[in-house]
Coordinates of C-alpha atoms in Angstrom, one line a residue:
Chain A
M295 CA -20.8 24.0 -33.4
K296 CA -16.9 23.8 -34.2
V297 CA -15.4 24.2 -30.9
Q298 CA -11.7 25.5 -30.2
N299 CA -9.4 24.0 -27.5
A300 CA -8.4 27.2 -25.7
T301 CA -11.8 28.8 -25.9
S302 CA -14.6 28.6 -23.3
Y303 CA -18.3 28.2 -24.0
I304 CA -21.6 28.6 -22.5
L305 CA -24.3 26.1 -21.7
L306 CA -27.4 27.1 -20.4
S307 CA -28.7 25.0 -17.5
D308 CA -31.6 23.9 -18.9
K309 CA -29.4 22.2 -21.7
L310 CA -27.5 20.1 -19.2
N311 CA -29.0 17.1 -20.4
S312 CA -27.3 17.3 -23.7
L313 CA -23.9 16.9 -22.0
I314 CA -25.4 13.8 -20.2
H315 CA -26.9 12.4 -23.4
S316 CA -23.8 13.1 -25.4
L317 CA -21.7 11.1 -22.9
Q318 CA -24.2 8.3 -23.1
Q319 CA -24.3 8.4 -26.9
A320 CA -20.5 8.1 -26.8
G321 CA -20.9 4.8 -25.0
Y322 CA -20.1 6.1 -21.4
Q323 CA -22.2 5.2 -18.4
V324 CA -22.6 8.4 -16.6
I325 CA -21.8 8.6 -12.9
G326 CA -22.6 11.7 -10.8
P327 CA -23.9 12.8 -7.6
V328 CA -27.1 11.6 -6.3
I329 CA -29.0 11.8 -3.1
V330 CA -29.3 8.6 -1.2
D331 CA -29.9 8.1 2.5
Q332 CA -29.7 11.9 3.1
T333 CA -26.2 12.1 1.6
I334 CA -24.7 13.1 -1.8
I335 CA -23.0 10.0 -3.1
Y336 CA -21.7 9.0 -6.6
D337 CA -24.0 6.6 -8.6
H338 CA -25.5 5.9 -12.1
I339 CA -27.4 8.9 -13.5
N340 CA -29.6 9.0 -16.5
S341 CA -30.5 12.5 -16.7
A342 CA -29.8 16.0 -14.9
D343 CA -33.1 15.1 -12.9
D344 CA -31.0 12.7 -11.1
L345 CA -28.6 15.2 -9.8
P346 CA -29.2 16.9 -6.3
Q347 CA -30.4 20.2 -7.7
G348 CA -31.1 22.8 -5.1
W349 CA -29.5 21.1 -2.3
T350 CA -26.2 21.8 -0.4
D351 CA -24.2 20.0 2.2
E352 CA -23.5 21.5 5.6
Q353 CA -20.4 19.8 7.0
D354 CA -18.4 20.2 10.1
K355 CA -16.2 17.9 12.4
G356 CA -18.1 14.7 12.7
R357 CA -21.2 16.3 10.9
Y358 CA -22.8 16.0 7.5
R359 CA -26.4 17.5 6.8
L360 CA -28.3 18.0 3.6
K361 CA -29.9 21.6 3.3
R362 CA -32.1 23.1 0.8
R363 CA -30.5 25.8 -1.2
Q364 CA -32.0 29.3 -2.2
D365 CA -31.1 28.7 -5.8
S366 CA -31.4 25.9 -8.2
A367 CA -27.7 25.0 -8.7
Y368 CA -26.8 21.5 -9.6
F369 CA -23.2 21.3 -8.2
G370 CA -24.0 23.6 -5.1
F371 CA -22.4 21.3 -2.6
N372 CA -18.8 19.8 -2.0
V373 CA -17.9 16.3 -1.4
G374 CA -19.8 13.6 0.4
P375 CA -18.7 10.0 1.9
N376 CA -18.1 8.6 -1.6
S377 CA -15.0 9.2 -3.6
W378 CA -14.4 8.1 -7.3
K379 CA -12.0 5.6 -6.0
K380 CA -15.0 3.0 -5.5
Y381 CA -15.2 2.9 -9.5
L382 CA -11.4 2.6 -10.1
Q383 CA -10.2 0.5 -6.9
L384 CA -13.3 -1.6 -6.4
P385 CA -14.2 -2.0 -2.8
R386 CA -14.4 -5.7 -3.2
R387 CA -13.5 -7.7 -6.5
Q388 CA -12.8 -11.4 -7.4
V389 CA -9.1 -12.1 -8.4
W390 CA -9.2 -15.7 -9.3
N391 CA -11.1 -18.8 -9.3
A392 CA -9.1 -22.0 -8.5
Q393 CA -10.2 -25.6 -9.1
K394 CA -8.6 -29.0 -7.8
T395 CA -8.8 -31.7 -10.3
A396 CA -7.4 -35.2 -10.6
D397 CA -4.3 -33.8 -12.2
G398 CA -3.8 -30.9 -9.8
I399 CA -4.7 -27.1 -9.2
H400 CA -5.8 -25.0 -11.9
I401 CA -6.1 -21.0 -11.4
E402 CA -7.9 -18.9 -13.8
P403 CA -7.9 -15.0 -13.2
V404 CA -11.4 -13.2 -13.1
N405 CA -11.2 -10.6 -15.7
S406 CA -14.4 -8.4 -15.2
A407 CA -16.0 -6.6 -18.4
I408 CA -15.0 -3.0 -17.9
T409 CA -17.8 -0.3 -18.7
P410 CA -16.4 3.1 -19.8
L411 CA -17.5 5.6 -17.1
A412 CA -17.9 9.2 -17.4
F413 CA -17.3 11.1 -13.9
L414 CA -19.7 13.9 -13.9
G415 CA -18.9 16.4 -11.2
I416 CA -15.3 15.4 -10.2
R417 CA -13.5 18.2 -8.1
S418 CA -10.1 19.3 -8.3
C419 CA -9.2 17.8 -5.3
E420 CA -10.7 14.5 -6.6
L421 CA -8.7 14.7 -9.7
H422 CA -5.8 15.0 -7.6
A423 CA -6.6 11.9 -5.5
I424 CA -6.7 9.7 -8.6
A425 CA -3.5 11.0 -9.8
I426 CA -1.9 10.1 -6.2
Q427 CA -3.6 6.6 -6.5
D428 CA -2.1 6.4 -10.2
R429 CA 1.3 6.5 -8.7
V430 CA 0.5 3.8 -6.2
F431 CA -1.1 1.4 -8.7
L432 CA 0.6 2.3 -12.0
S433 CA 4.0 4.0 -11.3
G434 CA 6.1 1.0 -10.0
E435 CA 7.6 -2.2 -11.2
Y436 CA 4.1 -3.9 -11.0
H437 CA 0.8 -2.4 -12.2
N438 CA -2.6 -3.2 -10.8
E439 CA -4.2 -4.2 -14.2
D440 CA -7.8 -3.9 -13.1
Y441 CA -7.2 -0.4 -11.8
K442 CA -5.4 0.4 -15.0
Q443 CA -8.0 -0.7 -17.4
R444 CA -10.7 1.1 -15.4
R445 CA -8.7 4.2 -15.1
Q446 CA -7.9 4.4 -19.0
S447 CA -11.5 4.2 -19.7
I448 CA -12.9 7.0 -17.8
F449 CA -14.2 10.4 -19.1
T450 CA -13.9 13.1 -16.6
V451 CA -16.2 16.0 -16.5
A452 CA -14.4 18.4 -13.7
V453 CA -16.4 21.1 -11.7
N454 CA -14.5 24.1 -10.4
C455 CA -15.8 24.5 -6.7
T456 CA -17.6 27.8 -6.2
Q457 CA -18.1 27.3 -2.5
A458 CA -16.3 25.5 0.1
A459 CA -17.6 23.3 2.8
A460 CA -16.4 24.2 6.3
T461 CA -14.2 20.8 6.2
C462 CA -12.7 21.8 3.0
F463 CA -8.9 22.7 3.0
C464 CA -7.6 22.3 -0.6
T465 CA -6.2 25.5 -0.7
S466 CA -3.9 24.3 2.2
M467 CA -2.9 21.2 0.3
N468 CA -2.6 23.1 -3.0
T469 CA -5.2 20.9 -4.8
G470 CA -8.0 23.3 -5.6
P471 CA -10.6 25.0 -5.6
A472 CA -9.8 25.6 -9.3
V473 CA -9.4 22.6 -11.4
S474 CA -5.6 22.4 -11.6
L475 CA -5.2 18.9 -13.4
P476 CA -6.0 17.7 -17.0
C477 CA -9.6 16.7 -17.5
D478 CA -11.8 15.9 -20.4
L479 CA -14.3 18.7 -19.8
E480 CA -14.1 21.5 -17.3
I481 CA -17.1 23.2 -16.1
T482 CA -18.0 26.1 -13.8
E483 CA -21.7 26.7 -12.7
I484 CA -22.8 30.3 -12.6
I485 CA -25.9 31.4 -11.2
N486 CA -26.7 35.1 -10.8
D487 CA -29.8 37.3 -10.8
N488 CA -31.0 36.6 -14.2
E489 CA -28.8 33.8 -15.5
H490 CA -27.8 30.2 -14.7
Y491 CA -25.4 28.6 -16.9
F492 CA -22.2 26.4 -17.3
L493 CA -18.8 27.8 -18.4
L494 CA -17.2 24.8 -20.4
R495 CA -13.7 24.4 -21.5
C496 CA -12.4 21.1 -23.2
G497 CA -9.1 19.6 -21.9
S498 CA -8.7 16.7 -24.3
E499 CA -9.7 15.5 -27.9
K500 CA -12.4 13.3 -26.2
G501 CA -13.6 16.4 -24.5
E502 CA -13.5 18.3 -27.9
L503 CA -15.7 15.5 -29.6
I504 CA -18.2 15.9 -26.7
L505 CA -18.4 19.6 -26.6
Q506 CA -18.9 19.8 -30.4
Q507 CA -22.3 18.2 -30.1
L508 CA -23.7 20.5 -27.3
P509 CA -25.8 23.6 -27.8
V510 CA -23.1 26.0 -26.7
T511 CA -22.1 29.6 -27.5
P512 CA -18.8 31.4 -27.1
A513 CA -18.3 32.9 -23.6
T514 CA -17.5 36.5 -23.2
S515 CA -15.0 38.1 -21.0
E516 CA -17.9 38.9 -18.7
H517 CA -18.7 35.3 -18.1
H518 CA -14.9 34.7 -17.3
Q519 CA -15.1 37.5 -14.8
Q520 CA -18.0 35.7 -13.2
Q521 CA -16.1 32.4 -13.2
K522 CA -13.3 34.0 -11.6
A523 CA -15.2 35.6 -9.0
A524 CA -17.1 32.5 -8.1
I525 CA -13.9 30.3 -7.7
S526 CA -12.4 33.1 -5.6
Q527 CA -15.2 33.0 -3.3
A528 CA -14.4 29.2 -2.5
E529 CA -10.8 30.2 -2.1
E530 CA -11.7 33.0 0.4
Q531 CA -14.1 30.9 2.4
M532 CA -11.1 28.6 3.2
S533 CA -8.5 31.3 3.6
A534 CA -10.6 32.9 6.1
G535 CA -11.4 29.5 8.0
P536 CA -9.6 27.7 10.7
R537 CA -8.2 24.8 8.3
M538 CA -5.8 27.0 6.5
F539 CA -2.1 25.9 7.4
D540 CA 1.2 25.7 5.8
S541 CA 1.7 22.1 4.5
S542 CA 5.1 22.7 3.1
D543 CA 7.1 21.2 5.9
L544 CA 4.7 18.5 7.1
Q545 CA 7.0 15.5 6.5
A546 CA 9.7 16.9 8.7
L547 CA 7.3 18.0 11.3
L548 CA 5.9 14.6 11.6
Y549 CA 9.2 12.8 11.6
R550 CA 10.3 15.1 14.4
N551 CA 7.2 14.3 16.5
Y552 CA 7.3 10.6 16.0
E553 CA 7.4 10.1 19.9
S554 CA 5.3 13.0 20.7
P555 CA 2.6 12.6 23.8
L556 CA 0.1 14.3 21.2
W557 CA -0.5 10.8 19.7
S558 CA -1.6 9.4 23.0
D559 CA -3.9 12.2 23.3
I560 CA -5.5 11.6 20.0
A561 CA -5.8 8.0 20.9
E562 CA -7.9 8.8 23.7
R563 CA -10.4 10.2 21.3
C564 CA -10.0 7.8 18.2
L565 CA -12.3 4.7 18.0
S566 CA -10.0 3.2 15.5
C567 CA -13.2 2.8 13.6
A568 CA -11.6 3.1 10.1
N569 CA -14.1 5.7 8.9
C570 CA -11.2 8.0 7.8
T571 CA -9.3 5.4 5.7
L572 CA -12.7 4.2 3.8
V573 CA -13.9 7.8 3.0
C574 CA -10.5 8.9 1.9
P575 CA -9.9 9.1 -1.8
T576 CA -6.3 8.2 -1.8
C577 CA -6.2 5.5 1.0
F578 CA -5.4 2.2 -1.2
C579 CA -4.8 -0.4 1.3
S580 CA -6.4 -3.9 0.4
S581 CA -6.6 -7.3 1.7
V582 CA -7.5 -10.6 0.2
E583 CA -9.7 -13.4 1.3
D584 CA -9.2 -16.9 0.3
T585 CA -12.4 -19.4 0.4
T586 CA -13.4 -22.6 -0.5
D587 CA -16.9 -24.2 -1.2
L588 CA -18.0 -27.1 0.6
S589 CA -16.6 -29.5 -1.6
G590 CA -13.2 -28.1 -0.9
D591 CA -12.3 -28.6 -4.7
H592 CA -13.1 -25.0 -5.7
A593 CA -11.4 -22.0 -4.2
E594 CA -11.7 -18.2 -4.8
R595 CA -9.6 -15.2 -4.0
W596 CA -11.0 -11.8 -3.3
E597 CA -9.6 -8.7 -2.9
Q598 CA -11.1 -5.9 -0.6
W599 CA -10.3 -2.5 0.9
D600 CA -8.6 -2.7 4.2
S601 CA -7.8 -0.3 6.8
C602 CA -4.6 0.4 9.0
F603 CA -6.9 1.0 11.9
T604 CA -7.7 -2.8 12.1
A605 CA -5.8 -5.3 14.6
D606 CA -5.5 -7.7 11.6
F607 CA -3.7 -5.3 9.4
S608 CA -0.2 -5.4 11.0
Y609 CA -0.6 -8.8 12.5
I610 CA 2.2 -11.4 12.1
H611 CA 3.1 -14.3 14.3
G612 CA 2.8 -13.3 18.0
G613 CA 0.5 -10.3 17.5
S614 CA -0.2 -6.9 15.8
V615 CA 2.9 -4.9 15.1
R616 CA 0.6 -1.9 15.8
P617 CA -1.3 -3.1 18.9
D618 CA -3.2 0.1 19.9
T619 CA -5.0 3.0 18.6
R620 CA -1.9 5.3 19.1
S621 CA 0.3 3.5 17.1
R622 CA -2.5 3.1 14.3
Y623 CA -3.5 6.6 14.2
R624 CA 0.1 7.7 14.1
Q625 CA 0.7 5.3 11.1
W626 CA -2.3 6.7 9.3
M627 CA -1.4 10.4 9.7
T628 CA 2.2 10.0 9.4
H629 CA 1.7 8.0 6.3
K630 CA -0.6 10.3 4.6
L631 CA 1.3 13.6 5.3
A632 CA 4.9 12.3 5.6
T633 CA 5.9 8.9 4.5
W634 CA 3.8 9.2 1.4
H635 CA 6.2 11.7 0.2
E636 CA 9.0 9.3 0.3
Q637 CA 6.9 6.4 -1.2
F638 CA 5.4 8.4 -4.2
N639 CA 6.8 11.9 -4.2
T640 CA 3.5 13.5 -3.3
S641 CA 1.4 14.1 -0.1
G642 CA -1.2 11.3 0.4
C643 CA -3.7 14.1 1.5
V644 CA -5.8 16.4 -1.1
G645 CA -7.5 18.4 1.5
C646 CA -11.1 17.3 0.6
G647 CA -12.1 17.0 4.4
R648 CA -13.9 13.7 4.3
C649 CA -12.1 12.3 7.1
V650 CA -13.0 15.3 9.1
A651 CA -16.8 15.2 8.5
W652 CA -17.1 11.3 8.8
C653 CA -15.2 10.8 11.9
P654 CA -17.7 9.8 14.5
V655 CA -15.8 11.9 17.2
G656 CA -14.8 14.8 15.2
I657 CA -11.0 14.2 15.1
D658 CA -9.8 16.7 12.6
I659 CA -6.7 16.1 10.8
T660 CA -6.2 19.9 10.3
E661 CA -6.5 20.6 13.8
E662 CA -4.1 17.9 14.8
V663 CA -1.6 19.3 12.0
I664 CA -1.9 22.6 13.8
R665 CA -1.5 21.2 17.2
F666 CA 1.6 19.6 16.3
Q667 CA 2.8 22.9 14.4
K668 CA 2.3 24.7 17.8
A669 CA 3.8 22.2 20.1
D670 CA 6.9 21.9 17.7
S671 CA 7.4 25.7 17.6
S672 CA 7.0 26.3 21.3
Chain B
M292 CA -1.1 -11.8 -10.4
I293 CA -1.9 -15.3 -10.8
P294 CA 0.3 -18.1 -9.1
D295 CA 2.3 -20.7 -11.0
I296 CA 1.7 -24.1 -10.2
F297 CA 4.4 -26.0 -8.4
Y298 CA 4.5 -29.6 -6.8
V299 CA 6.4 -30.6 -3.7
Q300 CA 9.4 -32.8 -5.1
R301 CA 10.8 -33.3 -1.7
R302 CA 9.7 -32.8 1.8
I303 CA 12.2 -32.6 4.8
E304 CA 11.0 -32.6 8.4
E305 CA 13.5 -30.2 10.2
Y306 CA 12.0 -30.8 13.6
P307 CA 8.3 -30.9 14.8
G308 CA 6.4 -27.9 13.5
T309 CA 9.3 -26.8 11.0
F310 CA 9.7 -28.3 7.3
T311 CA 11.5 -27.7 4.2
L312 CA 9.9 -28.1 0.8
H313 CA 11.8 -28.4 -2.4
I314 CA 9.2 -27.6 -5.1
K315 CA 9.4 -27.9 -8.8
K316 CA 7.4 -26.1 -11.5
K317 CA 4.4 -28.4 -13.1
E318 CA 5.3 -27.4 -16.4
A319 CA 8.7 -28.2 -17.9
H320 CA 9.8 -24.6 -17.8
P321 CA 12.5 -23.8 -15.3
R322 CA 12.0 -21.7 -12.2
L323 CA 12.9 -18.1 -12.3
S324 CA 16.1 -17.1 -10.9
F325 CA 16.5 -15.2 -7.7
Q326 CA 18.8 -13.3 -5.5
P327 CA 19.5 -14.6 -1.7
G328 CA 17.3 -12.7 0.5
Q329 CA 14.3 -12.7 -1.9
F330 CA 11.0 -14.3 -1.2
N331 CA 8.1 -16.2 -2.7
M332 CA 4.5 -16.1 -1.9
L333 CA 3.1 -19.5 -1.5
Y334 CA -0.5 -20.3 -1.8
A335 CA -2.0 -23.5 -0.1
F336 CA -5.2 -24.2 -1.9
G337 CA -8.1 -22.5 -0.7
A338 CA -6.3 -21.4 2.6
G339 CA -4.1 -18.4 1.5
E340 CA -0.8 -17.1 0.6
V341 CA 2.2 -16.4 2.8
P342 CA 5.6 -14.7 2.1
I343 CA 8.4 -17.4 2.5
S344 CA 12.0 -16.6 2.1
M345 CA 14.3 -18.5 -0.5
S346 CA 16.4 -21.1 1.4
G347 CA 18.1 -22.9 -1.6
S348 CA 20.9 -22.2 -3.8
V349 CA 20.8 -19.9 -6.7
Y350 CA 22.8 -22.4 -8.5
N351 CA 20.2 -25.3 -8.0
T352 CA 17.9 -24.0 -10.9
S353 CA 15.3 -26.7 -10.9
V354 CA 13.8 -26.0 -7.7
Y355 CA 12.9 -23.5 -5.1
I356 CA 13.5 -24.5 -1.5
H357 CA 11.6 -23.2 1.2
T358 CA 11.8 -23.6 5.1
I359 CA 8.7 -23.1 6.7
R360 CA 7.6 -22.9 10.4
T361 CA 3.8 -24.0 11.0
L362 CA 2.2 -20.8 12.6
G363 CA -1.1 -19.9 11.0
Q364 CA -3.7 -21.2 8.9
V365 CA -1.6 -21.0 5.7
T366 CA 1.5 -22.8 7.0
Q367 CA -0.7 -25.3 8.7
A368 CA -2.0 -26.0 5.3
L369 CA 1.5 -26.1 3.8
E370 CA 2.5 -28.4 6.4
Q371 CA 0.1 -30.9 5.2
L372 CA 1.6 -31.1 1.6
R373 CA 3.3 -34.3 0.8
E374 CA 5.7 -35.1 -2.2
G375 CA 3.7 -34.7 -5.3
D376 CA 1.1 -32.4 -3.9
Q377 CA 0.6 -29.0 -5.5
L378 CA 0.9 -25.4 -4.4
G379 CA 0.7 -22.0 -5.8
V380 CA 3.8 -19.7 -6.3
R381 CA 4.2 -16.0 -7.1
G382 CA 7.7 -14.5 -6.9
P383 CA 10.5 -13.9 -6.6
F384 CA 9.9 -10.7 -4.9
G385 CA 11.8 -8.2 -3.0
K386 CA 15.5 -7.1 -2.6
G387 CA 18.0 -9.5 -1.4
W388 CA 21.3 -9.6 0.3
P389 CA 24.1 -7.6 -1.6
V390 CA 26.2 -10.6 -2.8
G391 CA 28.5 -8.4 -4.7
K392 CA 29.5 -6.5 -1.6
T393 CA 31.1 -9.4 -0.2
A394 CA 34.4 -9.4 -2.5
G395 CA 37.4 -9.1 -0.5
K396 CA 35.6 -9.1 2.7
T397 CA 35.2 -11.1 6.0
V398 CA 31.6 -12.0 6.0
L399 CA 29.7 -12.3 9.2
L400 CA 26.2 -14.1 9.0
I401 CA 24.2 -13.8 12.0
A402 CA 21.2 -15.8 12.5
G403 CA 18.6 -16.4 15.0
G404 CA 16.5 -19.3 15.1
L405 CA 14.4 -19.7 11.7
G406 CA 16.6 -16.6 10.5
L407 CA 19.2 -19.2 9.2
A408 CA 16.7 -20.1 6.4
P409 CA 17.0 -16.8 4.5
L410 CA 20.8 -16.7 5.0
R411 CA 21.3 -20.2 3.6
P412 CA 21.2 -19.1 -0.2
L413 CA 24.0 -16.5 0.8
V414 CA 26.1 -19.3 2.6
Y415 CA 25.8 -21.4 -0.6
S416 CA 26.9 -18.5 -2.7
L417 CA 29.8 -17.7 -0.3
L418 CA 31.0 -21.1 -0.3
D419 CA 30.9 -21.5 -4.2
K420 CA 34.0 -21.3 -6.1
N421 CA 32.8 -18.0 -7.7
S422 CA 32.8 -16.3 -4.2
A423 CA 35.5 -13.5 -3.7
A424 CA 34.9 -13.1 0.0
T425 CA 38.0 -13.6 1.9
D426 CA 36.5 -15.4 5.0
V427 CA 32.9 -16.4 6.2
R428 CA 31.9 -16.7 9.8
L429 CA 28.5 -18.0 10.7
F430 CA 27.0 -17.3 14.1
Y431 CA 23.9 -19.3 14.7
G432 CA 21.7 -19.2 17.7
A433 CA 18.9 -21.6 18.4
K434 CA 16.5 -22.4 21.3
S435 CA 18.3 -25.7 21.5
Q436 CA 20.0 -28.2 19.7
P437 CA 17.0 -30.2 18.5
E438 CA 15.5 -27.0 17.0
M439 CA 18.6 -26.2 14.9
L440 CA 17.9 -26.1 11.2
Y441 CA 20.0 -27.9 8.7
S442 CA 22.0 -30.0 11.3
V443 CA 23.8 -32.2 8.8
E444 CA 24.7 -29.4 6.5
L445 CA 26.1 -27.5 9.5
K446 CA 28.6 -30.2 9.8
H447 CA 29.7 -29.8 6.3
W448 CA 29.8 -26.1 6.3
E449 CA 32.1 -26.1 9.3
Q450 CA 34.7 -27.5 7.1
Q451 CA 34.6 -24.6 4.8
L452 CA 33.8 -21.7 7.3
T453 CA 33.9 -20.6 10.8
L454 CA 30.8 -21.6 12.7
Q455 CA 29.9 -20.6 16.1
T456 CA 26.6 -21.9 17.8
S457 CA 24.8 -21.1 20.9
V458 CA 21.6 -22.1 22.4
D459 CA 19.2 -20.7 24.9
M460 CA 18.7 -24.1 26.5
A461 CA 21.2 -26.8 26.6
T462 CA 20.0 -30.5 26.1
P463 CA 22.2 -33.4 27.2
G464 CA 25.3 -33.8 24.9
W465 CA 25.4 -30.1 24.1
Q466 CA 29.1 -29.1 24.2
S467 CA 28.8 -25.6 22.6
N468 CA 27.8 -22.0 24.1
V469 CA 24.5 -21.3 26.0
G470 CA 22.9 -17.8 25.9
A471 CA 22.1 -15.2 23.5
V472 CA 23.8 -15.6 19.7
T473 CA 24.7 -11.9 20.3
H474 CA 27.2 -12.9 22.9
L475 CA 29.4 -14.8 20.5
L476 CA 29.8 -11.6 18.7
T477 CA 31.2 -9.9 22.1
A478 CA 34.1 -12.4 21.9
T479 CA 34.8 -11.7 18.4
K480 CA 37.6 -9.7 16.7
I481 CA 36.2 -7.7 13.7
D482 CA 38.2 -5.6 11.2
P483 CA 35.7 -3.0 10.7
E484 CA 37.2 -1.8 7.5
N485 CA 37.0 -5.0 5.8
S486 CA 34.0 -6.7 7.0
I487 CA 30.4 -7.0 6.2
A488 CA 27.5 -8.3 8.3
F489 CA 24.4 -10.2 7.5
I490 CA 21.8 -10.5 10.1
C491 CA 18.4 -12.4 10.2
G492 CA 16.4 -13.3 13.1
P493 CA 13.9 -11.9 15.5
E494 CA 14.1 -8.1 15.6
I495 CA 15.1 -8.1 19.2
M496 CA 18.2 -10.2 18.4
M497 CA 19.1 -8.1 15.4
R498 CA 18.9 -5.0 17.7
F499 CA 21.4 -6.6 20.1
A500 CA 23.6 -7.8 17.2
I501 CA 23.8 -4.4 15.6
Q502 CA 24.7 -3.1 19.0
E503 CA 27.7 -5.3 19.4
L504 CA 28.7 -4.6 15.6
I505 CA 28.5 -0.9 16.2
K506 CA 30.5 -1.2 19.3
K507 CA 33.2 -3.1 17.5
N508 CA 33.1 0.2 15.0
L509 CA 31.5 -1.6 11.8
P510 CA 30.1 1.1 9.9
R511 CA 26.2 1.4 9.5
A512 CA 26.6 0.8 5.7
S513 CA 28.3 -2.5 6.3
I514 CA 25.4 -3.9 8.1
Y515 CA 22.3 -5.6 6.4
L516 CA 19.3 -7.2 7.8
S517 CA 16.0 -8.9 6.7
M518 CA 12.8 -7.6 8.0
E519 CA 9.3 -9.1 8.2
R520 CA 5.9 -7.9 8.3
N521 CA 2.3 -8.8 7.4
M522 CA 2.0 -9.0 3.5
K523 CA -0.8 -9.6 1.1
C524 CA 0.3 -8.8 -2.5
A525 CA 4.3 -8.5 -2.2
I526 CA 4.2 -5.8 -5.0
G527 CA 3.6 -2.6 -3.1
H528 CA -0.1 -2.2 -3.5
C529 CA -1.9 -3.6 -0.4
G530 CA 0.1 -1.5 2.2
H531 CA 0.2 -4.0 4.7
C532 CA 4.0 -4.4 5.1
Q533 CA 4.7 -0.7 5.4
W534 CA 7.5 0.0 7.7
G535 CA 7.9 3.8 8.1
P536 CA 8.7 5.1 4.5
A537 CA 9.4 1.7 3.3
F538 CA 7.4 -1.2 1.7
I539 CA 9.2 -4.4 3.1
C540 CA 7.9 -6.2 0.0
K541 CA 9.6 -4.1 -2.5
D542 CA 12.0 -1.8 -0.6
G543 CA 13.2 -5.0 1.3
P544 CA 12.9 -7.5 2.9
V545 CA 16.9 -7.0 3.1
F546 CA 17.8 -3.4 4.0
C547 CA 21.1 -1.7 4.7
Y548 CA 21.1 -0.5 8.3
Q549 CA 22.5 2.7 7.2
E550 CA 19.2 3.6 5.3
I551 CA 16.8 2.5 8.0
Y552 CA 18.4 3.0 11.3
P553 CA 16.2 5.9 12.5
W554 CA 13.1 3.7 12.0
F555 CA 14.7 0.4 13.4
H556 CA 14.8 1.4 16.8
R557 CA 11.3 2.8 16.9
Q558 CA 8.4 0.6 18.3
E559 CA 5.4 -0.2 16.6
V560 CA 6.0 1.5 13.4

């Protein structure tokens, strides 16, 4: 049907495949949530059957478990250990090939073919995370060309969150739960006693082209009411939870507390394992590895994710600038919540809660923020 | 970013373990211009890349000159390079010394050890006929006389600027000062209104040098220093060189003390 930009439409849940197929027809490889090793991660999907229908995730400090839902929701969970970062800033990629010949060194860049990807089920906090990485890789004097090309080719189907995991704190970081950044299509999944449908709205021309192909009907005010109520539910869950805090002054708070004894207290618990940085959707640090083959005439350069929690990360002649867990955790948290503002004019935290759930010893950044706030005001 | 290929035009052994390379672009194109205080990423085939400061004159447009100390795997590979051998170069990167602010000023150059290398382009610019600095004083501290950089040049410079040297350990024949280079500052008269200081050396040495300069009422805004951190990309993407809110690679390596003093005195940043 002919769709209009500002209007919302209804797609019945059993027609979800039409969306996936339209995206495939438009040349996108569709990436969405799938269950692997008892976690919901992001991977290629072929149809709605691949989605974790009827599953939810139960999360807490250092805890992540999948549980059966009472209903058949497709997006009835929050975020898992993957973020979309792995498709934009690849965990490992070759940068160049170098060859030594009789007339010297030749270096050729490795430009991998980029397939346009459709991200199905991206959350508001994750859209914010991508916007933050955009500032890192695309806003300065130098651009990350590989990231730029991947980024430009994506199609985003964002999902409004209608429930929050216990680890979620997007309301504290002002990034959700309602989709609050541009996307190509925005969907809300609604299940009530007699209906299961998606409320759709297009956010771009690309989105409009896809929406036109779907068997949708215009939404009524009642549908909008249900959408509003569903998103409010997620908001209320977070507002009533322990991870609600005022994030407006974190930069000054952490600068004031740079030498606080609380850092040593965290260091006694932190394993410096780097999990938090790897699950974080905004952490952007990388390292390079230069190798040669046995002949010594062929060399390669690879770039891969790195973490400020390793000893190598800050190594210069004589040792690591940050020699212990205290200085490394302080760097990570101060960067995320304070120095990021000076560097990129935004917080580096979107409140997705991944670092909370995937910390093996259950260190909770929100709990630590609140401890700093309390120590600071006493 | 892919490195350009350069070759070693000239190699000078400064003293064991420290050497200077004059490198020229393989193709006929001239090298890019640079500011004193900026750096290049030098790639030794298969071994990796390291950030190395410019040590040549901005007016010598045919080559880049880099003075390198052998410390890790990459600098060991660079040490093996001989005249004619090739290497990769990305750069120049970063913010350099504010040469424009030296007009009408007494310029205090304070170098510790290898810290003279990033200051040398500045010396050349200040001794050039275009310089508007009123006076140039170089304070240079090294471990010992055999470990002083550019010893022949130092003698020439002495004719054109005020040179004061100091060594940690006197060797036979040494007739100048012994002790930290910062002690030379203690005995120096400074007109705080009309002076500007550029410091490069180990952080501990820079800390003491700044302490002396502040004691002599030199404003923080008239003090510049060059910082060093682990670096992989040099373009603000890899995160390694973060120092508080700054990226050493793009916000530095040269910083105005006024801008960074709250961070400079903190440890393990």
